[in-house]
mmCIF file of N, CA, C and O in Angstrom:
data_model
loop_
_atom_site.group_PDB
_atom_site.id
_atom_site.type_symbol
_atom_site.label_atom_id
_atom_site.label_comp_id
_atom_site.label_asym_id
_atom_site.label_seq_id
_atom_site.Cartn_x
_atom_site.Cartn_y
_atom_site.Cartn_z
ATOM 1 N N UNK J 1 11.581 -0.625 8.046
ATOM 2 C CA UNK J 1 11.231 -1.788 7.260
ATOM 3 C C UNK J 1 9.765 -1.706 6.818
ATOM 4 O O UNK J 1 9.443 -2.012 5.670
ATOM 5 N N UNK J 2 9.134 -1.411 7.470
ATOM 6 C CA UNK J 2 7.132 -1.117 7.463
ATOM 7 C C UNK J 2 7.477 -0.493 6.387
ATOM 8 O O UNK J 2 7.433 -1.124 5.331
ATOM 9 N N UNK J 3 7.995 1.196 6.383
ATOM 10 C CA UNK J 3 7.816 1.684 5.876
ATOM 11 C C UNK J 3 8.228 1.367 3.654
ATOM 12 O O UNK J 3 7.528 1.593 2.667
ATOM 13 N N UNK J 4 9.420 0.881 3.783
ATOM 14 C CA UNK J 4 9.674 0.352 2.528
ATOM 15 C C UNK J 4 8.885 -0.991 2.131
ATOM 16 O O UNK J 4 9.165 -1.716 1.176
ATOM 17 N N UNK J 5 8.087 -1.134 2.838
ATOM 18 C CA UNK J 5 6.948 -3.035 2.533
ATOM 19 C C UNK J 5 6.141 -2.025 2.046
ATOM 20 O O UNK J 5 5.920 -2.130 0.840
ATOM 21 N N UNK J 6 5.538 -0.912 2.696
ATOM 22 C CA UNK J 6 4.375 0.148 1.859
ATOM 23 C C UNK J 6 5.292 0.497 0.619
ATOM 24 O O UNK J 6 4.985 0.213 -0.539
ATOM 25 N N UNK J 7 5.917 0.846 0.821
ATOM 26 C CA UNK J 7 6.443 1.832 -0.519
ATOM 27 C C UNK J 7 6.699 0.800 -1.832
ATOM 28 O O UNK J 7 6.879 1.305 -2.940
ATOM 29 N N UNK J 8 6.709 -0.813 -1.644
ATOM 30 C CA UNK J 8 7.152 -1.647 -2.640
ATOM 31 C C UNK J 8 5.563 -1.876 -2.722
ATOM 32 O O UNK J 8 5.417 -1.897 -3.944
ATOM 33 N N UNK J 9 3.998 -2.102 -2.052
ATOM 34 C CA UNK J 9 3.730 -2.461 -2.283
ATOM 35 C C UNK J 9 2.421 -1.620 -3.028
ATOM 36 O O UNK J 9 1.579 -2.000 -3.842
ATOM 37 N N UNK J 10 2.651 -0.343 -2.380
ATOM 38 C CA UNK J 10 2.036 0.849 -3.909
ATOM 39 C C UNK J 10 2.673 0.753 -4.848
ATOM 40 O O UNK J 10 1.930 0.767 -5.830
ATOM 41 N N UNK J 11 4.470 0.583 -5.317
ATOM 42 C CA UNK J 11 4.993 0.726 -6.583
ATOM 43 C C UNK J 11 4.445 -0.555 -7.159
ATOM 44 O O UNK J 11 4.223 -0.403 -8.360
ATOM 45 N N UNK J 12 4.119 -1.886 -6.679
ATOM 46 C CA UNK J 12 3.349 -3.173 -7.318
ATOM 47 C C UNK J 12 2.018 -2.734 -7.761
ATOM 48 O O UNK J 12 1.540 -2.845 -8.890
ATOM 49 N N UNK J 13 1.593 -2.321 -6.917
ATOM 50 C CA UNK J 13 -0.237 -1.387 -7.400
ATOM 51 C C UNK J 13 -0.220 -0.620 -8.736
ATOM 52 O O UNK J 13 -0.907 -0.927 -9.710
ATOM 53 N N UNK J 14 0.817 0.624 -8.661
ATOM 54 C CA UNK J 14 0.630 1.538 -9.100
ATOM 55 C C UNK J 14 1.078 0.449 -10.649
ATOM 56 O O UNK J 14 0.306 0.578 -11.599
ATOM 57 N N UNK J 15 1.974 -0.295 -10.780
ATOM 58 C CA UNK J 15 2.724 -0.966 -11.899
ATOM 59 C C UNK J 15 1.164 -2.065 -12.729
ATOM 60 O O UNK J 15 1.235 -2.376 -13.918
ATOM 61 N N UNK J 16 0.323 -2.352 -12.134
ATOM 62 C CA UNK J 16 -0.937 -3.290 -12.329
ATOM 63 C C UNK J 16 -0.243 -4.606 -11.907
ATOM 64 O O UNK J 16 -0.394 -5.629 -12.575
ATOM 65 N N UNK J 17 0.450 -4.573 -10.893
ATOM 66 C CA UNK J 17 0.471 -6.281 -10.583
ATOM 67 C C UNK J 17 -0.370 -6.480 -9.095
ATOM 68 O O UNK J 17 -1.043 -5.670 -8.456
ATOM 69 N N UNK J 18 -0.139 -7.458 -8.915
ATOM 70 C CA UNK J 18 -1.103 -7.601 -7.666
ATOM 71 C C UNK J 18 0.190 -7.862 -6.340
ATOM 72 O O UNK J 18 1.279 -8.415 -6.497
ATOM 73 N N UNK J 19 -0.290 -7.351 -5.249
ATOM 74 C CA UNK J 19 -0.195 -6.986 -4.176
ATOM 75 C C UNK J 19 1.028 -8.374 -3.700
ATOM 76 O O UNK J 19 0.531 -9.496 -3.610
ATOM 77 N N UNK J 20 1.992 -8.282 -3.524
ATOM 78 C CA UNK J 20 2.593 -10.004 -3.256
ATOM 79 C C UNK J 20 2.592 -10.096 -1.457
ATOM 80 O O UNK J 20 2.305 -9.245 -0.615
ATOM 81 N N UNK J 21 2.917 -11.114 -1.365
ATOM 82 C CA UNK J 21 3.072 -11.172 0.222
ATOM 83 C C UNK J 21 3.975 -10.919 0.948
ATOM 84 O O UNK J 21 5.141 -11.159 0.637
ATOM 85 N N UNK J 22 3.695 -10.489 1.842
ATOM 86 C CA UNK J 22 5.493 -10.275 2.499
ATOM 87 C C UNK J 22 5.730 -11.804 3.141
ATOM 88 O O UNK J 22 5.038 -12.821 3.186
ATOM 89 N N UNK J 23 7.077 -11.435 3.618
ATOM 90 C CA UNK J 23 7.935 -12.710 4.216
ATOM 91 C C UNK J 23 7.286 -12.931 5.532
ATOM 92 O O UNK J 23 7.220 -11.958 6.285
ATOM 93 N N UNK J 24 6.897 -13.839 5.841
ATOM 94 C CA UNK J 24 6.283 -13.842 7.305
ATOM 95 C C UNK J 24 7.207 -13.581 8.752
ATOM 96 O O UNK J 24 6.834 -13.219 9.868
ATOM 97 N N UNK J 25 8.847 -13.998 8.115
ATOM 98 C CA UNK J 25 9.842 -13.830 9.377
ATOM 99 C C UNK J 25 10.157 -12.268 9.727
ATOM 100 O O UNK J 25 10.856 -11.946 10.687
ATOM 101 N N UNK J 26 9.573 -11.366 8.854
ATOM 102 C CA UNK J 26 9.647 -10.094 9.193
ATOM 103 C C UNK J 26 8.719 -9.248 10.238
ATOM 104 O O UNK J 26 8.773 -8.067 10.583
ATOM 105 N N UNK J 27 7.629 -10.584 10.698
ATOM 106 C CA UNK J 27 6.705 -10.057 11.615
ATOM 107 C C UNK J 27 5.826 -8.815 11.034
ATOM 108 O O UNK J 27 5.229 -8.053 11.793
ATOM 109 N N UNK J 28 5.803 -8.694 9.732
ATOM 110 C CA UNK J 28 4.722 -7.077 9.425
ATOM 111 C C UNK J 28 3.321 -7.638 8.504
ATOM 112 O O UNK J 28 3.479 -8.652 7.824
ATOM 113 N N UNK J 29 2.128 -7.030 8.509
ATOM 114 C CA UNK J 29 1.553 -7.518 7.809
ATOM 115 C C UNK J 29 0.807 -6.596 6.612
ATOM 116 O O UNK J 29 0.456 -5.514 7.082
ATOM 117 N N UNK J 30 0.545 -6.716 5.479
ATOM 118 C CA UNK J 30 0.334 -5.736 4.145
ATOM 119 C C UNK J 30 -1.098 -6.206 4.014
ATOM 120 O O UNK J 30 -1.570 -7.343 3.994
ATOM 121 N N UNK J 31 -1.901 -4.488 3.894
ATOM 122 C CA UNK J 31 -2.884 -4.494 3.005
ATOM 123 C C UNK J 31 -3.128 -3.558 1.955
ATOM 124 O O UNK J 31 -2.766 -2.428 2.282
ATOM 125 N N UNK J 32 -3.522 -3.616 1.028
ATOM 126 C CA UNK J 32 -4.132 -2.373 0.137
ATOM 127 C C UNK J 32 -5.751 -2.382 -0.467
ATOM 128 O O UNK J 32 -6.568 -3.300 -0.544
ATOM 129 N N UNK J 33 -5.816 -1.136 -0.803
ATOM 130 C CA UNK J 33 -7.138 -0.946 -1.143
ATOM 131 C C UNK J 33 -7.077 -0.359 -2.582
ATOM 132 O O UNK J 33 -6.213 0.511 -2.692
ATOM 133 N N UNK J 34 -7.710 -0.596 -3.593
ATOM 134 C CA UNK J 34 -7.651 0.264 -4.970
ATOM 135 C C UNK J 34 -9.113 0.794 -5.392
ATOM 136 O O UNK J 34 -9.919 0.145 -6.059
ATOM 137 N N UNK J 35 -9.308 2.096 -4.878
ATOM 138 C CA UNK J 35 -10.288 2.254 -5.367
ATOM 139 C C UNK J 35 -10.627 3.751 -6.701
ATOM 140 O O UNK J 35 -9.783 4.301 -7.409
ATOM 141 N N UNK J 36 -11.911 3.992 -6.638
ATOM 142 C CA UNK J 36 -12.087 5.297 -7.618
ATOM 143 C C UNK J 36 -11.634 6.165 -6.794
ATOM 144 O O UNK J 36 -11.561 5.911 -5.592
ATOM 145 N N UNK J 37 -11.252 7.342 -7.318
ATOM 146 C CA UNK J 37 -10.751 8.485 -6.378
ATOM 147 C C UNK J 37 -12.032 9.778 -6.635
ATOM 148 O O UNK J 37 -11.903 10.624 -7.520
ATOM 149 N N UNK J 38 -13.167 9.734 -5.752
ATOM 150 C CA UNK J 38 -13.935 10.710 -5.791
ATOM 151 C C UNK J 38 -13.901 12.082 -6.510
ATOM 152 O O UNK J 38 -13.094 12.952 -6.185
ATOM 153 N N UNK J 39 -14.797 12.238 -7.488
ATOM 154 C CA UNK J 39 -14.004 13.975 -7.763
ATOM 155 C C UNK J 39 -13.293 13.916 -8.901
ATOM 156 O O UNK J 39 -13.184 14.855 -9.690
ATOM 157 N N UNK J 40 -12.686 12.597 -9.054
ATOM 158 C CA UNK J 40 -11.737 12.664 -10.286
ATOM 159 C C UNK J 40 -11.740 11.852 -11.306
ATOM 160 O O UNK J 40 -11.053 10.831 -11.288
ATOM 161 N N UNK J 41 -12.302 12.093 -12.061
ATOM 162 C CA UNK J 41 -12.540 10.861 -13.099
ATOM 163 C C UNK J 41 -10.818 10.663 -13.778
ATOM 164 O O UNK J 41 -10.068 11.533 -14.220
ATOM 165 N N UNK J 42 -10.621 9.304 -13.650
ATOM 166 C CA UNK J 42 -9.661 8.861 -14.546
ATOM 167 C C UNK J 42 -8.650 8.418 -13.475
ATOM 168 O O UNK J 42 -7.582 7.910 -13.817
ATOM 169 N N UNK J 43 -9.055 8.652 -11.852
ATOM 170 C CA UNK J 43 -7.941 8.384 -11.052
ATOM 171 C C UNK J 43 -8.528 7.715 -10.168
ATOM 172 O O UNK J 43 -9.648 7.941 -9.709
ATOM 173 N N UNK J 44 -7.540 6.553 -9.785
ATOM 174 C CA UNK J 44 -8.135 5.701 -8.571
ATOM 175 C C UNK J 44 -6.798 5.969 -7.562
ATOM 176 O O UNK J 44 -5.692 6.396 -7.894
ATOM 177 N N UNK J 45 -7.297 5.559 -6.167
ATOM 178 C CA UNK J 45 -6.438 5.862 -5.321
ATOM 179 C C UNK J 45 -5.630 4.337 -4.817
ATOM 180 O O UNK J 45 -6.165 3.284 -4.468
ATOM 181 N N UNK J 46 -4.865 4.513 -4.875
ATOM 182 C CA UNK J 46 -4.268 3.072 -3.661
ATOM 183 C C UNK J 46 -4.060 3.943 -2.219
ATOM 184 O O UNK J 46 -3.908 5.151 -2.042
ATOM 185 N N UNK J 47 -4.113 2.901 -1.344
ATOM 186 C CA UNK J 47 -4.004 3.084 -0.100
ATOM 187 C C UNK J 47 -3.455 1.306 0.246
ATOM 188 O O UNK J 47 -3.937 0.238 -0.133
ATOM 189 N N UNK J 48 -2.119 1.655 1.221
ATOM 190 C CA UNK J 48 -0.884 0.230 1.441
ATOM 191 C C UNK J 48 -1.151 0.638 2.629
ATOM 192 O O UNK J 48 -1.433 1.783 2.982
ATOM 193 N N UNK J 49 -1.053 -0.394 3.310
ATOM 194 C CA UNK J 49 -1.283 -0.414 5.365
ATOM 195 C C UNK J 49 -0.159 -1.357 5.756
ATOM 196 O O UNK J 49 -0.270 -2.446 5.194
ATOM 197 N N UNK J 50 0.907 -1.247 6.573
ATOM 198 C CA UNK J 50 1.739 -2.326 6.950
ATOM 199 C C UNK J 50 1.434 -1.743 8.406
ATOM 200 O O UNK J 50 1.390 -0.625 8.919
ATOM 201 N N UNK J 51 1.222 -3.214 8.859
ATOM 202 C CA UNK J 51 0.901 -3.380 10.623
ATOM 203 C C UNK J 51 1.797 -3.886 11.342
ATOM 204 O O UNK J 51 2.364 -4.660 10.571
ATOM 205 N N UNK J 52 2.506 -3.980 12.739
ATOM 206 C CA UNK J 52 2.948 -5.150 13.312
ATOM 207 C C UNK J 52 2.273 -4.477 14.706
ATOM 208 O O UNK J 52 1.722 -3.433 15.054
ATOM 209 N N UNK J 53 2.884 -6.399 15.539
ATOM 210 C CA UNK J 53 2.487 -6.397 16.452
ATOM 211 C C UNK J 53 3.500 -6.104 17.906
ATOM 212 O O UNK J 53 4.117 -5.064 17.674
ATOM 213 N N UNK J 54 3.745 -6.453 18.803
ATOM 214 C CA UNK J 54 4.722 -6.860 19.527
ATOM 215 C C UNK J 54 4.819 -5.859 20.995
ATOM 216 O O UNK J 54 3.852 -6.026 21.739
ATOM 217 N N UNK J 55 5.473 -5.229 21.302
ATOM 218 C CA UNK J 55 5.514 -4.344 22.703
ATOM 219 C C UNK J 55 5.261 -3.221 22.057
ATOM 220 O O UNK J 55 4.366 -2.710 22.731
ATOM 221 N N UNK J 56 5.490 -2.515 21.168
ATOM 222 C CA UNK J 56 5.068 -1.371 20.518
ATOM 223 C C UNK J 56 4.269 -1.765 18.845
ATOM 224 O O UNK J 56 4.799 -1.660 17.739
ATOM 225 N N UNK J 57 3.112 -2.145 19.114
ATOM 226 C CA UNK J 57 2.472 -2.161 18.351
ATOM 227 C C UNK J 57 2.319 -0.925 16.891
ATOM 228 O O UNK J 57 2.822 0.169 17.148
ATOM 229 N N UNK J 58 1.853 -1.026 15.847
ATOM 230 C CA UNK J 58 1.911 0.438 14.778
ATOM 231 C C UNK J 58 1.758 -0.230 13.411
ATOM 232 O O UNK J 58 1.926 -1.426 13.174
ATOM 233 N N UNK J 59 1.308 1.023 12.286
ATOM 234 C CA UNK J 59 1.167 0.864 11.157
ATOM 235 C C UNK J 59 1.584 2.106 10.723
ATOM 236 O O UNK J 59 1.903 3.066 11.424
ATOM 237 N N UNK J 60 1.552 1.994 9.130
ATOM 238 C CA UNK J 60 2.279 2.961 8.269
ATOM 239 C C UNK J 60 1.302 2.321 7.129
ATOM 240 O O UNK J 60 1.141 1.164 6.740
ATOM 241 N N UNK J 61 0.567 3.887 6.667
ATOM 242 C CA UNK J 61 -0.018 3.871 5.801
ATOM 243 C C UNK J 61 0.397 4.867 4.832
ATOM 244 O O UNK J 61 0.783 5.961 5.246
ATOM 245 N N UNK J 62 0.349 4.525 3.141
ATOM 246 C CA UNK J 62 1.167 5.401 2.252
ATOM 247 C C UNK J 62 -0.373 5.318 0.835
ATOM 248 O O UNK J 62 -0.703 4.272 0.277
ATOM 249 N N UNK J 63 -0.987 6.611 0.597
ATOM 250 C CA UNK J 63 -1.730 7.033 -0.200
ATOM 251 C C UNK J 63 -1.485 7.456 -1.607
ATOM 252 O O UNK J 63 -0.742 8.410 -1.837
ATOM 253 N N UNK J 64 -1.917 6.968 -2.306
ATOM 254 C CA UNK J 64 -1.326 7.982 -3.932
ATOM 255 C C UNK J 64 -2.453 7.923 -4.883
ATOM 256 O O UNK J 64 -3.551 7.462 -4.574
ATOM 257 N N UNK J 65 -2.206 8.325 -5.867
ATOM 258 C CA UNK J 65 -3.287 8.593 -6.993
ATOM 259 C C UNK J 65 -2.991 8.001 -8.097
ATOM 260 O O UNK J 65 -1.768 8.002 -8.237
ATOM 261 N N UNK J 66 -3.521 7.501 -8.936
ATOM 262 C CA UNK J 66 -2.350 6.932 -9.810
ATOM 263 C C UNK J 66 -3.499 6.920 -11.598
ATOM 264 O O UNK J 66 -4.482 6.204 -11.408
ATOM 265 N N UNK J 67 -3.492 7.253 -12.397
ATOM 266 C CA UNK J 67 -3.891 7.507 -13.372
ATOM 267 C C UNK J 67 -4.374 6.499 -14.300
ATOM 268 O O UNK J 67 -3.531 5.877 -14.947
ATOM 269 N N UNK J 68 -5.794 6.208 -14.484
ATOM 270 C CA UNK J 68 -5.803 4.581 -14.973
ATOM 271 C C UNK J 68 -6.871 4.754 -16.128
ATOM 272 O O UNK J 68 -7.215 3.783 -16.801
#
């Protein structure tokens, strides 16, 4: 589940919309970052973080490049 909340919420990035929230009953929580991508003019990077908490704590982070 983490893993597809990242993957919807780079395809929202990468699309120019903004970041939506997840459902709170899913217990996960979303961040992203959009920045310049060093080195490369014309590309910024996203970076999506989904966290939870609970007896096994973890995140899943998903990186891309995206052409702007």
């Amino acid at each position: 589940m983490a893993t597809q909340c990242a993957v919807d919420g780079v395809e929202q990035l990468r699309a120019g919309q903004p970041l939506e929230p997840l459902d709170a009953t899913l217990g996960l929580e979303r961040s992203a970052a959009v920045t310049p991508w060093d080195g490369h003019p014309g590309l910024v990077r996203i970076d999506v973080t989904v966290t939870w908490a609970g007896a096994t704590p973890g995140r899943v982070t998903l990186i891309t490049a995206v052409r702007r």
